[in-house]
């Protein structure tokens, strides 16, 4: 199966998909698409730069699955509908709680003791698509966001191992 992963590396999802023999992986590395001089630029300019690269990649590889994880922008329907089978997002919270690009802020501010990871279909809303799988984990006050992101990576890899064959 062909997968286009749109992400900001490094993360465990990228490594997991690279190691799967049944996956032909293409990657759009969002961090490499935001040059230093553009980081302070208008967010719209940055988003259009990322979307133009994604459009080009989609037309070249025609992926079965478009997968986003740590993607800094919301994809419009013209992009996510180009996936032959489905477009999925891995989100680091137990949706519908804490949608959006940075759920960690709310999780920490509200002193949550539990959070999780959700894999859902991409639709026109922000993190509103059909939920395919969710896994919870305990939030530890003595650990930082990076530590919790590693937990999300591990859980999401387990979830993908069950979802991708379907």
XYZ file of C-alpha atoms in Angstrom:
166
model
C 0.000 0.000 0.000
C 1.172 3.525 -0.756
C 1.111 6.009 2.096
C 1.862 9.702 2.000
C 2.846 10.829 5.502
C 2.674 14.544 6.168
C 4.597 15.193 9.364
C 7.188 17.108 11.311
C 9.979 14.668 12.183
C 11.488 13.162 14.162
C 8.761 10.870 15.442
C 8.036 7.199 15.913
C 5.329 7.059 13.237
C 7.819 7.880 10.499
C 10.222 5.191 11.706
C 7.438 2.629 12.089
C 6.123 3.154 8.557
C 9.636 3.109 7.064
C 10.184 -0.334 8.589
C 6.967 -1.887 7.246
C 7.566 -4.068 4.196
C 3.965 -3.729 3.007
C 4.183 0.082 2.827
C 5.600 2.236 0.054
C 6.142 5.419 1.996
C 6.490 8.974 0.758
C 7.026 11.751 3.266
C 6.334 15.461 3.245
C 8.599 16.854 5.969
C 6.864 20.050 7.039
C 9.847 21.251 9.055
C 11.970 21.389 5.912
C 9.288 23.458 4.145
C 9.456 26.349 6.562
C 12.760 28.055 5.813
C 14.294 30.095 8.624
C 13.412 33.366 6.886
C 9.750 32.294 6.551
C 9.235 31.291 10.190
C 8.330 34.849 11.080
C 6.396 35.336 7.844
C 2.661 35.391 7.462
C 1.141 32.044 8.487
C -0.867 32.026 5.253
C 2.335 32.138 3.179
C 3.829 29.255 5.170
C 0.625 27.197 4.828
C 0.456 27.761 1.058
C 4.095 26.702 0.714
C 3.346 23.449 2.551
C 0.102 22.806 0.635
C 1.771 23.318 -2.750
C 4.381 20.659 -1.928
C 1.663 18.275 -0.703
C -0.381 18.798 -3.906
C 2.647 18.012 -6.052
C 3.492 14.892 -4.048
C -0.112 13.646 -4.233
C -0.196 13.871 -8.005
C 3.109 12.029 -8.314
C 2.466 9.077 -6.021
C -1.369 8.750 -5.885
C -1.346 7.321 -2.340
C -3.848 4.841 -1.028
C -3.684 6.543 2.361
C -2.844 10.105 3.239
C -1.727 10.235 6.884
C -1.051 13.352 8.908
C 0.801 13.506 12.197
C 2.251 16.675 13.667
C 1.144 18.495 10.539
C 1.115 22.273 11.099
C -1.863 23.070 8.865
C -5.421 21.980 8.183
C -5.770 20.260 4.815
C -8.553 21.436 2.501
C -10.923 18.874 0.916
C -9.211 19.216 -2.476
C -6.089 17.711 -0.888
C -7.352 15.057 1.526
C -9.857 13.744 -1.025
C -6.994 12.823 -3.370
C -6.164 9.754 -1.278
C -7.411 6.650 -3.082
C -8.708 4.869 0.040
C -8.791 7.315 2.948
C -7.156 10.260 4.678
C -6.322 9.830 8.363
C -4.971 11.988 11.146
C -3.191 10.931 14.314
C -4.154 13.362 17.069
C -2.505 13.498 20.514
C -5.639 13.703 22.659
C -8.836 11.803 23.315
C -11.024 13.599 20.791
C -13.396 15.337 20.891
C -11.485 16.780 23.843
C -8.702 19.204 22.908
C -8.944 19.425 19.113
C -6.509 21.586 17.184
C -2.810 21.897 16.624
C -1.664 22.044 20.257
C -3.768 19.969 22.657
C -0.860 19.874 25.123
C -1.556 23.419 26.303
C -5.077 22.524 27.451
C -4.039 19.152 28.836
C -1.406 20.762 31.077
C -3.398 23.891 31.993
C -6.395 21.792 33.045
C -4.168 19.411 35.008
C -5.546 16.384 33.178
C -4.544 13.056 34.695
C -5.394 11.120 31.544
C -5.108 11.857 27.858
C -4.577 9.705 24.828
C -4.248 9.368 21.101
C -6.942 9.280 18.449
C -6.793 8.104 14.850
C -9.643 9.590 12.852
C -10.661 10.262 9.286
C -9.938 13.741 7.995
C -12.998 15.778 7.106
C -13.830 19.464 6.693
C -13.764 20.213 10.419
C -10.766 20.420 12.691
C -10.330 16.974 14.261
C -14.028 16.146 13.760
C -13.825 13.116 11.445
C -14.979 9.603 12.244
C -12.918 8.164 15.089
C -11.378 4.811 14.134
C -9.395 4.090 17.292
C -8.433 5.691 20.599
C -6.019 4.694 23.347
C -5.615 6.389 26.709
C -2.525 6.961 28.814
C -1.817 8.521 32.182
C -0.485 12.085 32.138
C 2.488 12.432 34.450
C 3.182 15.806 36.037
C 6.851 14.905 36.462
C 7.314 14.460 32.694
C 7.442 16.999 29.885
C 5.562 17.183 26.585
C 8.350 15.377 24.708
C 8.039 12.375 27.034
C 4.277 12.287 26.464
C 4.773 12.638 22.689
C 6.889 9.482 22.799
C 3.986 7.676 24.497
C 1.639 8.945 21.772
C 4.063 7.688 19.106
C 4.184 4.202 20.628
C 0.416 3.945 21.052
C -0.230 5.284 17.550
C 2.134 2.685 16.062
C 0.203 -0.074 17.839
C -3.064 1.375 16.555
C -1.762 1.623 12.986
C -0.601 -2.003 13.115
C -4.277 -2.955 13.549
C -5.833 -0.346 11.233
C -3.589 -0.545 8.175
C -4.342 -4.169 7.261
C -8.042 -3.270 7.208
